PDB file of C-alpha atoms in Angstrom:
ATOM      1  CA  MET W   8      61.776 -27.040  -2.378  1.00 78.00           C
ATOM      2  CA  SER W   9      60.950 -24.259  -0.227  1.00 88.00           C
ATOM      3  CA  TYR W  10      57.919 -22.157   0.551  1.00 91.00           C
ATOM      4  CA  THR W  11      57.065 -18.384   1.869  1.00 94.00           C
ATOM      5  CA  VAL W  12      54.329 -18.599   4.103  1.00 94.00           C
ATOM      6  CA  LYS W  13      52.652 -16.335   1.617  1.00 94.00           C
ATOM      7  CA  SER W  14      53.263 -19.411  -1.399  1.00 93.00           C
ATOM      8  CA  LEU W  15      52.237 -21.995   1.715  1.00 93.00           C
ATOM      9  CA  SER W  16      48.962 -20.606   2.550  1.00 93.00           C
ATOM     10  CA  GLU W  17      47.835 -20.669  -0.931  1.00 92.00           C
ATOM     11  CA  MET W  18      49.062 -24.280  -1.432  1.00 90.00           C
ATOM     12  CA  ALA W  19      47.360 -25.657   1.867  1.00 90.00           C
ATOM     13  CA  GLY W  20      44.125 -23.188   1.233  1.00 90.00           C
ATOM     14  CA  VAL W  21      44.944 -21.583   4.950  1.00 91.00           C
ATOM     15  CA  SER W  22      45.230 -18.249   6.178  1.00 92.00           C
ATOM     16  CA  VAL W  23      48.600 -16.904   6.914  1.00 93.00           C
ATOM     17  CA  ARG W  24      47.801 -16.015   9.843  1.00 92.00           C
ATOM     18  CA  THR W  25      46.553 -19.623  10.737  1.00 93.00           C
ATOM     19  CA  LEU W  26      50.411 -20.379   9.496  1.00 94.00           C
ATOM     20  CA  HIS W  27      51.616 -18.153  12.186  1.00 94.00           C
ATOM     21  CA  TYR W  28      49.230 -18.900  14.799  1.00 93.00           C
ATOM     22  CA  TYR W  29      50.538 -22.248  14.492  1.00 93.00           C
ATOM     23  CA  GLU W  30      54.126 -21.145  14.470  1.00 93.00           C
ATOM     24  CA  GLU W  31      53.185 -19.485  17.985  1.00 92.00           C
ATOM     25  CA  VAL W  32      52.052 -22.372  19.734  1.00 90.00           C
ATOM     26  CA  GLY W  33      54.829 -25.074  18.633  1.00 90.00           C
ATOM     27  CA  LEU W  34      52.855 -26.903  15.980  1.00 92.00           C
ATOM     28  CA  LEU W  35      55.360 -25.773  12.855  1.00 94.00           C
ATOM     29  CA  SER W  36      58.608 -24.016  13.608  1.00 93.00           C
ATOM     30  CA  PRO W  37      60.054 -22.670  10.032  1.00 94.00           C
ATOM     31  CA  LYS W  38      63.268 -21.541  10.043  1.00 94.00           C
ATOM     32  CA  ARG W  39      64.223 -18.027   8.775  1.00 93.00           C
ATOM     33  CA  SER W  40      66.081 -16.457   6.370  1.00 90.00           C
ATOM     34  CA  ALA W  41      68.932 -13.987   6.263  1.00 89.00           C
ATOM     35  CA  SER W  42      65.629 -10.702   5.451  1.00 90.00           C
ATOM     36  CA  ASN W  43      63.976 -12.618   8.840  1.00 91.00           C
ATOM     37  CA  TYR W  44      61.535 -14.192   6.305  1.00 92.00           C
ATOM     38  CA  ARG W  45      59.669 -17.259   7.722  1.00 94.00           C
ATOM     39  CA  ILE W  46      61.089 -20.433   4.724  1.00 94.00           C
ATOM     40  CA  TYR W  47      58.803 -23.207   5.104  1.00 95.00           C
ATOM     41  CA  ASP W  48      60.687 -26.608   4.124  1.00 93.00           C
ATOM     42  CA  GLU W  49      59.589 -30.310   2.566  1.00 91.00           C
ATOM     43  CA  ALA W  50      59.403 -31.293   6.272  1.00 91.00           C
ATOM     44  CA  ASP W  51      57.195 -28.519   7.409  1.00 93.00           C
ATOM     45  CA  VAL W  52      54.513 -29.125   4.787  1.00 92.00           C
ATOM     46  CA  GLN W  53      54.787 -32.586   5.784  1.00 90.00           C
ATOM     47  CA  ARG W  54      53.935 -31.668   9.247  1.00 92.00           C
ATOM     48  CA  LEU W  55      51.254 -28.998   8.190  1.00 93.00           C
ATOM     49  CA  GLN W  56      49.709 -31.702   6.234  1.00 90.00           C
ATOM     50  CA  GLN W  57      49.248 -33.760   9.663  1.00 88.00           C
ATOM     51  CA  ILE W  58      48.485 -31.122  11.177  1.00 91.00           C
ATOM     52  CA  LEU W  59      45.278 -30.691   9.155  1.00 89.00           C
ATOM     53  CA  LEU W  60      44.467 -33.821   8.487  1.00 83.00           C
ATOM     54  CA  TYR W  61      44.256 -34.226  12.939  1.00 82.00           C
ATOM     55  CA  ARG W  62      42.603 -30.661  12.552  1.00 83.00           C
ATOM     56  CA  ASP W  63      39.745 -32.652   9.978  1.00 76.00           C
ATOM     57  CA  ALA W  64      39.279 -35.324  12.748  1.00 70.00           C
ATOM     58  CA  GLY W  65      38.239 -33.214  15.429  1.00 67.00           C
ATOM     59  CA  MET W  66      41.625 -32.875  17.001  1.00 72.00           C
ATOM     60  CA  ALA W  67      42.389 -30.191  19.640  1.00 74.00           C
ATOM     61  CA  LEU W  68      46.011 -28.269  18.763  1.00 84.00           C
ATOM     62  CA  GLU W  69      47.854 -29.501  22.053  1.00 82.00           C
ATOM     63  CA  GLU W  70      46.941 -32.717  21.204  1.00 78.00           C
ATOM     64  CA  ILE W  71      48.268 -32.574  17.777  1.00 85.00           C
ATOM     65  CA  ARG W  72      51.338 -31.305  19.161  1.00 86.00           C
ATOM     66  CA  ARG W  73      51.678 -33.745  21.704  1.00 84.00           C
ATOM     67  CA  VAL W  74      51.385 -36.519  18.999  1.00 84.00           C
ATOM     68  CA  LEU W  75      52.944 -35.113  16.027  1.00 86.00           C
ATOM     69  CA  ASP W  76      55.768 -34.560  18.432  1.00 86.00           C
ATOM     70  CA  ALA W  77      55.912 -38.409  20.269  1.00 84.00           C
ATOM     71  CA  PRO W  78      58.978 -40.427  20.024  1.00 83.00           C
ATOM     72  CA  GLY W  79      57.220 -43.136  18.227  1.00 78.00           C
ATOM     73  CA  PHE W  80      54.826 -40.798  15.862  1.00 70.00           C
ATOM     74  CA  ASP W  81      55.264 -42.472  12.262  1.00 75.00           C
ATOM     75  CA  VAL W  82      53.887 -40.873   9.465  1.00 68.00           C
ATOM     76  CA  ARG W  83      52.673 -43.344   7.297  1.00 75.00           C
ATOM     77  CA  ASP W  84      50.538 -44.758  10.106  1.00 77.00           C
ATOM     78  CA  ALA W  85      49.217 -41.663  11.152  1.00 71.00           C
ATOM     79  CA  LEU W  86      48.402 -41.496   7.536  1.00 73.00           C
ATOM     80  CA  HIS W  87      46.326 -45.073   7.206  1.00 78.00           C
ATOM     81  CA  GLU W  88      44.914 -44.685  10.275  1.00 75.00           C
ATOM     82  CA  HIS W  89      42.961 -41.530   8.673  1.00 72.00           C
ATOM     83  CA  LEU W  90      42.306 -42.758   5.950  1.00 78.00           C
ATOM     84  CA  GLU W  91      40.298 -45.455   7.393  1.00 78.00           C
ATOM     85  CA  ARG W  92      38.109 -42.708   9.303  1.00 74.00           C
ATOM     86  CA  LEU W  93      36.891 -41.453   5.782  1.00 77.00           C
ATOM     87  CA  GLU W  94      36.731 -44.295   4.099  1.00 79.00           C
ATOM     88  CA  ARG W  95      34.561 -45.271   6.899  1.00 75.00           C
ATOM     89  CA  ARG W  96      32.722 -41.404   7.423  1.00 74.00           C
ATOM     90  CA  ARG W  97      32.536 -42.048   3.093  1.00 79.00           C
ATOM     91  CA  ASP W  98      30.546 -45.327   3.897  1.00 75.00           C
ATOM     92  CA  GLU W  99      28.726 -43.619   5.983  1.00 71.00           C
ATOM     93  CA  THR W 100      27.285 -40.631   4.093  1.00 75.00           C
ATOM     94  CA  ASP W 101      26.783 -43.213   1.297  1.00 74.00           C
ATOM     95  CA  ALA W 102      23.792 -45.175   3.312  1.00 69.00           C
ATOM     96  CA  MET W 103      22.574 -41.694   4.792  1.00 68.00           C
ATOM     97  CA  ILE W 104      22.620 -40.680   1.202  1.00 74.00           C
ATOM     98  CA  ALA W 105      20.296 -43.924   0.042  1.00 70.00           C
ATOM     99  CA  SER W 106      18.158 -43.043   3.499  1.00 66.00           C
ATOM    100  CA  VAL W 107      17.427 -39.947   2.193  1.00 70.00           C
ATOM    101  CA  ARG W 108      16.946 -40.887  -1.162  1.00 70.00           C
ATOM    102  CA  LYS W 109      14.369 -43.299  -0.582  1.00 66.00           C
ATOM    103  CA  THR W 110      12.490 -41.301   1.697  1.00 64.00           C
ATOM    104  CA  ILE W 111      12.048 -39.045  -0.807  1.00 70.00           C
ATOM    105  CA  GLY W 112      10.942 -40.991  -3.017  1.00 67.00           C
ATOM    106  CA  HIS W 113       8.710 -42.373  -0.584  1.00 57.00           C
ATOM    107  CA  LEU W 114       7.075 -38.962  -0.120  1.00 63.00           C
ATOM    108  CA  GLU W 115       7.371 -37.927  -3.099  1.00 65.00           C
ATOM    109  CA  ARG W 116       6.236 -40.575  -5.729  1.00 60.00           C
ATOM    110  CA  GLY W 117       4.906 -43.398  -3.440  1.00 60.00           C
ATOM    111  CA  VAL W 118       7.862 -45.344  -3.930  1.00 53.00           C
ATOM    112  CA  SER W 119       7.455 -48.347  -0.574  1.00 54.00           C
ATOM    113  CA  MET W 120      10.097 -47.878   2.140  1.00 57.00           C
ATOM    114  CA  SER W 121      10.363 -50.498   5.606  1.00 61.00           C
ATOM    115  CA  ASP W 122       9.949 -49.973   8.881  1.00 61.00           C
ATOM    116  CA  LYS W 123      13.852 -51.272   9.330  1.00 68.00           C
ATOM    117  CA  ASP W 124      14.380 -48.743   6.484  1.00 66.00           C
ATOM    118  CA  LYS W 125      12.997 -45.423   8.095  1.00 65.00           C
ATOM    119  CA  PHE W 126      14.428 -46.796  11.453  1.00 70.00           C
ATOM    120  CA  GLU W 127      18.126 -46.694   9.704  1.00 75.00           C
ATOM    121  CA  GLY W 128      18.068 -43.301   8.116  1.00 71.00           C
ATOM    122  CA  MET W 129      16.416 -42.044  11.587  1.00 73.00           C
ATOM    123  CA  LYS W 130      19.399 -43.200  13.422  1.00 83.00           C
ATOM    124  CA  ARG W 131      22.159 -42.706  11.240  1.00 80.00           C
ATOM    125  CA  GLN W 132      20.365 -38.957  11.649  1.00 79.00           C
ATOM    126  CA  ALA W 133      20.741 -39.083  15.168  1.00 83.00           C
ATOM    127  CA  VAL W 134      24.646 -39.836  14.896  1.00 85.00           C
ATOM    128  CA  GLU W 135      25.335 -37.146  12.479  1.00 81.00           C
ATOM    129  CA  GLU W 136      23.879 -34.789  14.075  1.00 81.00           C
ATOM    130  CA  ASN W 137      25.477 -35.868  17.745  1.00 82.00           C
ATOM    131  CA  GLU W 138      28.481 -35.688  15.565  1.00 82.00           C
ATOM    132  CA  ARG W 139      27.595 -32.333  14.510  1.00 78.00           C
ATOM    133  CA  ALA W 140      27.112 -30.973  17.773  1.00 78.00           C
ATOM    134  CA  TYR W 141      29.677 -32.796  20.175  1.00 80.00           C
ATOM    135  CA  GLY W 142      31.879 -34.479  17.483  1.00 80.00           C
ATOM    136  CA  LYS W 143      34.397 -31.754  18.052  1.00 77.00           C
ATOM    137  CA  GLU W 144      34.867 -32.119  22.074  1.00 77.00           C
ATOM    138  CA  ALA W 145      34.138 -35.847  22.696  1.00 81.00           C
ATOM    139  CA  ARG W 146      36.852 -36.499  20.006  1.00 79.00           C
ATOM    140  CA  ALA W 147      39.617 -34.507  22.222  1.00 76.00           C
ATOM    141  CA  LEU W 148      38.506 -35.768  25.291  1.00 76.00           C
ATOM    142  CA  TYR W 149      38.138 -39.205  24.322  1.00 79.00           C
ATOM    143  CA  GLY W 150      40.191 -39.848  21.047  1.00 79.00           C
ATOM    144  CA  ASN W 151      39.635 -40.397  17.479  1.00 81.00           C
ATOM    145  CA  GLU W 152      39.279 -44.023  17.663  1.00 82.00           C
ATOM    146  CA  ALA W 153      36.880 -44.454  20.599  1.00 84.00           C
ATOM    147  CA  ILE W 154      34.183 -42.144  19.667  1.00 86.00           C
ATOM    148  CA  ASP W 155      34.524 -44.246  15.879  1.00 87.00           C
ATOM    149  CA  ALA W 156      33.608 -47.084  18.049  1.00 88.00           C
ATOM    150  CA  SER W 157      30.901 -45.859  19.105  1.00 89.00           C
ATOM    151  CA  ARG W 158      29.702 -44.340  16.570  1.00 88.00           C
ATOM    152  CA  GLU W 159      29.624 -48.041  15.530  1.00 88.00           C
ATOM    153  CA  LYS W 160      28.287 -49.350  18.015  1.00 91.00           C
ATOM    154  CA  VAL W 161      25.509 -47.488  17.455  1.00 90.00           C
ATOM    155  CA  LEU W 162      24.914 -47.632  14.277  1.00 87.00           C
ATOM    156  CA  ALA W 163      24.957 -51.279  14.579  1.00 89.00           C
ATOM    157  CA  MET W 164      22.118 -51.438  16.742  1.00 90.00           C
ATOM    158  CA  ASP W 165      18.805 -53.080  16.388  1.00 88.00           C
ATOM    159  CA  GLU W 166      15.345 -51.083  16.973  1.00 85.00           C
ATOM    160  CA  GLU W 167      14.574 -53.001  20.052  1.00 89.00           C
ATOM    161  CA  GLU W 168      18.420 -51.710  21.446  1.00 92.00           C
ATOM    162  CA  TRP W 169      17.649 -48.327  19.920  1.00 90.00           C
ATOM    163  CA  GLU W 170      14.379 -48.346  22.123  1.00 90.00           C
ATOM    164  CA  SER W 171      15.636 -49.873  25.018  1.00 94.00           C
ATOM    165  CA  ALA W 172      19.031 -47.156  24.968  1.00 93.00           C
ATOM    166  CA  GLU W 173      15.807 -44.491  24.662  1.00 92.00           C
ATOM    167  CA  GLU W 174      13.468 -45.733  27.089  1.00 95.00           C
ATOM    168  CA  LEU W 175      16.233 -45.424  29.617  1.00 96.00           C
ATOM    169  CA  ALA W 176      17.388 -42.306  29.084  1.00 94.00           C
ATOM    170  CA  ALA W 177      14.053 -41.288  30.117  1.00 95.00           C
ATOM    171  CA  ALA W 178      13.751 -43.357  33.422  1.00 96.00           C
ATOM    172  CA  ILE W 179      17.552 -41.213  34.054  1.00 97.00           C
ATOM    173  CA  LEU W 180      15.387 -38.179  33.858  1.00 96.00           C
ATOM    174  CA  GLU W 181      12.466 -39.502  36.191  1.00 97.00           C
ATOM    175  CA  GLN W 182      15.226 -40.902  38.399  1.00 97.00           C
ATOM    176  CA  LEU W 183      16.905 -37.729  38.614  1.00 97.00           C
ATOM    177  CA  ALA W 184      14.102 -36.145  39.425  1.00 97.00           C
ATOM    178  CA  LYS W 185      12.953 -38.405  42.444  1.00 97.00           C
ATOM    179  CA  ALA W 186      17.556 -38.363  44.017  1.00 97.00           C
ATOM    180  CA  ALA W 187      17.475 -34.599  43.619  1.00 97.00           C
ATOM    181  CA  ALA W 188      13.789 -33.968  45.652  1.00 97.00           C
ATOM    182  CA  THR W 189      15.991 -35.994  48.361  1.00 97.00           C
ATOM    183  CA  GLY W 190      18.921 -33.597  48.957  1.00 96.00           C
ATOM    184  CA  ASP W 191      21.581 -35.934  48.823  1.00 97.00           C
ATOM    185  CA  PRO W 192      24.201 -37.224  46.143  1.00 97.00           C
ATOM    186  CA  GLU W 193      25.231 -39.680  48.170  1.00 96.00           C
ATOM    187  CA  GLY W 194      22.055 -41.468  49.460  1.00 97.00           C
ATOM    188  CA  ASP W 195      20.377 -44.487  48.039  1.00 97.00           C
ATOM    189  CA  ALA W 196      18.095 -43.105  45.184  1.00 97.00           C
ATOM    190  CA  ALA W 197      21.401 -40.833  43.768  1.00 97.00           C
ATOM    191  CA  ARG W 198      23.508 -44.213  43.440  1.00 97.00           C
ATOM    192  CA  ARG W 199      20.203 -45.743  41.648  1.00 97.00           C
ATOM    193  CA  LEU W 200      20.680 -42.770  38.846  1.00 98.00           C
ATOM    194  CA  CYS W 201      24.208 -43.408  38.714  1.00 97.00           C
ATOM    195  CA  ALA W 202      23.934 -46.927  38.329  1.00 97.00           C
ATOM    196  CA  MET W 203      21.022 -46.477  35.679  1.00 97.00           C
ATOM    197  CA  HIS W 204      23.571 -43.777  33.948  1.00 97.00           C
ATOM    198  CA  LYS W 205      26.391 -46.199  33.688  1.00 97.00           C
ATOM    199  CA  ARG W 206      24.026 -48.172  32.129  1.00 97.00           C
ATOM    200  CA  TRP W 207      23.197 -46.096  29.351  1.00 96.00           C
ATOM    201  CA  LEU W 208      26.682 -44.884  28.711  1.00 96.00           C
ATOM    202  CA  CYS W 209      27.720 -48.496  27.984  1.00 95.00           C
ATOM    203  CA  MET W 210      24.393 -48.929  25.672  1.00 94.00           C
ATOM    204  CA  TYR W 211      26.938 -46.227  23.730  1.00 92.00           C
ATOM    205  CA  TRP W 212      30.797 -46.320  24.935  1.00 93.00           C
ATOM    206  CA  PRO W 213      32.758 -49.231  22.820  1.00 89.00           C
ATOM    207  CA  ASP W 214      33.459 -52.498  25.644  1.00 88.00           C
ATOM    208  CA  GLY W 215      36.164 -51.437  27.498  1.00 88.00           C
ATOM    209  CA  MET W 216      35.872 -47.754  27.554  1.00 89.00           C
ATOM    210  CA  TYR W 217      33.456 -47.152  29.959  1.00 93.00           C
ATOM    211  CA  THR W 218      35.844 -46.863  33.858  1.00 94.00           C
ATOM    212  CA  PRO W 219      34.935 -44.947  36.911  1.00 95.00           C
ATOM    213  CA  GLU W 220      37.309 -42.115  35.963  1.00 94.00           C
ATOM    214  CA  ALA W 221      35.643 -41.571  32.324  1.00 92.00           C
ATOM    215  CA  HIS W 222      32.290 -41.490  34.151  1.00 95.00           C
ATOM    216  CA  ALA W 223      33.240 -38.820  36.217  1.00 95.00           C
ATOM    217  CA  SER W 224      34.883 -37.058  33.460  1.00 92.00           C
ATOM    218  CA  LEU W 225      31.731 -36.927  31.913  1.00 92.00           C
ATOM    219  CA  ALA W 226      29.956 -35.764  34.314  1.00 94.00           C
ATOM    220  CA  GLU W 227      32.003 -32.547  35.022  1.00 93.00           C
ATOM    221  CA  GLY W 228      31.307 -31.550  31.306  1.00 89.00           C
ATOM    222  CA  TYR W 229      27.409 -32.074  32.119  1.00 91.00           C
ATOM    223  CA  VAL W 230      28.350 -28.675  34.694  1.00 92.00           C
ATOM    224  CA  ALA W 231      30.730 -26.706  32.348  1.00 89.00           C
ATOM    225  CA  ASP W 232      29.430 -27.209  28.963  1.00 87.00           C
ATOM    226  CA  GLU W 233      25.965 -25.116  28.559  1.00 87.00           C
ATOM    227  CA  ARG W 234      24.732 -27.478  26.516  1.00 86.00           C
ATOM    228  CA  PHE W 235      24.113 -30.173  28.584  1.00 89.00           C
ATOM    229  CA  ARG W 236      23.622 -28.433  32.043  1.00 92.00           C
ATOM    230  CA  ALA W 237      20.271 -26.408  29.484  1.00 92.00           C
ATOM    231  CA  TYR W 238      19.489 -29.797  29.008  1.00 91.00           C
ATOM    232  CA  TYR W 239      19.661 -31.808  32.633  1.00 95.00           C
ATOM    233  CA  ASP W 240      18.378 -27.896  34.388  1.00 95.00           C
ATOM    234  CA  GLU W 241      15.923 -28.516  31.804  1.00 93.00           C
ATOM    235  CA  ALA W 242      14.222 -31.734  32.836  1.00 93.00           C
ATOM    236  CA  VAL W 243      14.931 -31.177  37.079  1.00 95.00           C
ATOM    237  CA  SER W 244      16.252 -27.286  37.924  1.00 95.00           C
ATOM    238  CA  GLY W 245      19.390 -28.092  39.689  1.00 95.00           C
ATOM    239  CA  GLY W 246      19.583 -31.594  37.199  1.00 96.00           C
ATOM    240  CA  ALA W 247      23.377 -31.002  36.255  1.00 96.00           C
ATOM    241  CA  GLN W 248      24.543 -29.952  39.659  1.00 96.00           C
ATOM    242  CA  PHE W 249      23.101 -32.995  41.287  1.00 97.00           C
ATOM    243  CA  LEU W 250      24.000 -35.562  38.471  1.00 97.00           C
ATOM    244  CA  ARG W 251      27.460 -34.376  38.500  1.00 97.00           C
ATOM    245  CA  ASP W 252      27.525 -34.348  42.228  1.00 97.00           C
ATOM    246  CA  ALA W 253      26.263 -38.325  42.669  1.00 97.00           C
ATOM    247  CA  VAL W 254      28.341 -39.453  39.871  1.00 97.00           C
ATOM    248  CA  CYS W 255      31.697 -38.031  41.279  1.00 96.00           C
ATOM    249  CA  ALA W 256      30.431 -39.691  44.821  1.00 97.00           C
ATOM    250  CA  TYR W 257      28.948 -43.000  42.893  1.00 97.00           C
ATOM    251  CA  CYS W 258      32.460 -43.116  41.236  1.00 96.00           C
ATOM    252  CA  ALA W 259      35.184 -42.512  44.071  1.00 94.00           C
ATOM    253  CA  ARG W 260      33.905 -45.765  46.094  1.00 86.00           C
TER     254      ARG W 260
END
């Protein structure tokens, strides 16, 4: 069965311009009719499904192209992986819905709500907000598997672990101020700052994810991304640049 660009657009729920763009960047390569119209066959439809699944997972188009064109790519394996991600997302959403309902009941009807339930709701909300704010970039940089594992690690934290991570984050900003005041990104204060920052990352990152290269790459993002730069610069003037320089020096040793 074959489709024109218009019929495929309507069936897949994407714009004609999007299909044209996927062709421009090498993601889809439809055949041409005798009249030079685009013709999409069953293989093109299947590939478009994969593109849309990976886009939904937050992957960048260039990464999607590399994955789909890899010699060992298997459609069934990819679908199973995506199904697992969707099921995890559904479970997390169901838990968030249950927590919100409990909170509404507590506020409107005086239904008792334990501190543990309140904490779980707050934690899940924080994870979802982080996903909305930074998920796309993080998944493009580290991959879906690593980010999903990080989410699971955070959601498994108990209240003491959560508070320890929050306290360490505050302590990092205090140490950043002290280290930046020295003006030396390779000094003792800067090295203590980087060690604290590494420990904080390992609280959130899954086991085995931390490497000096990943640490330095993240620090580069603190300068390149306006949101991160604003966060650190608001705490300490020039803080993002100093932290980047300190981490890069720390990881290079």
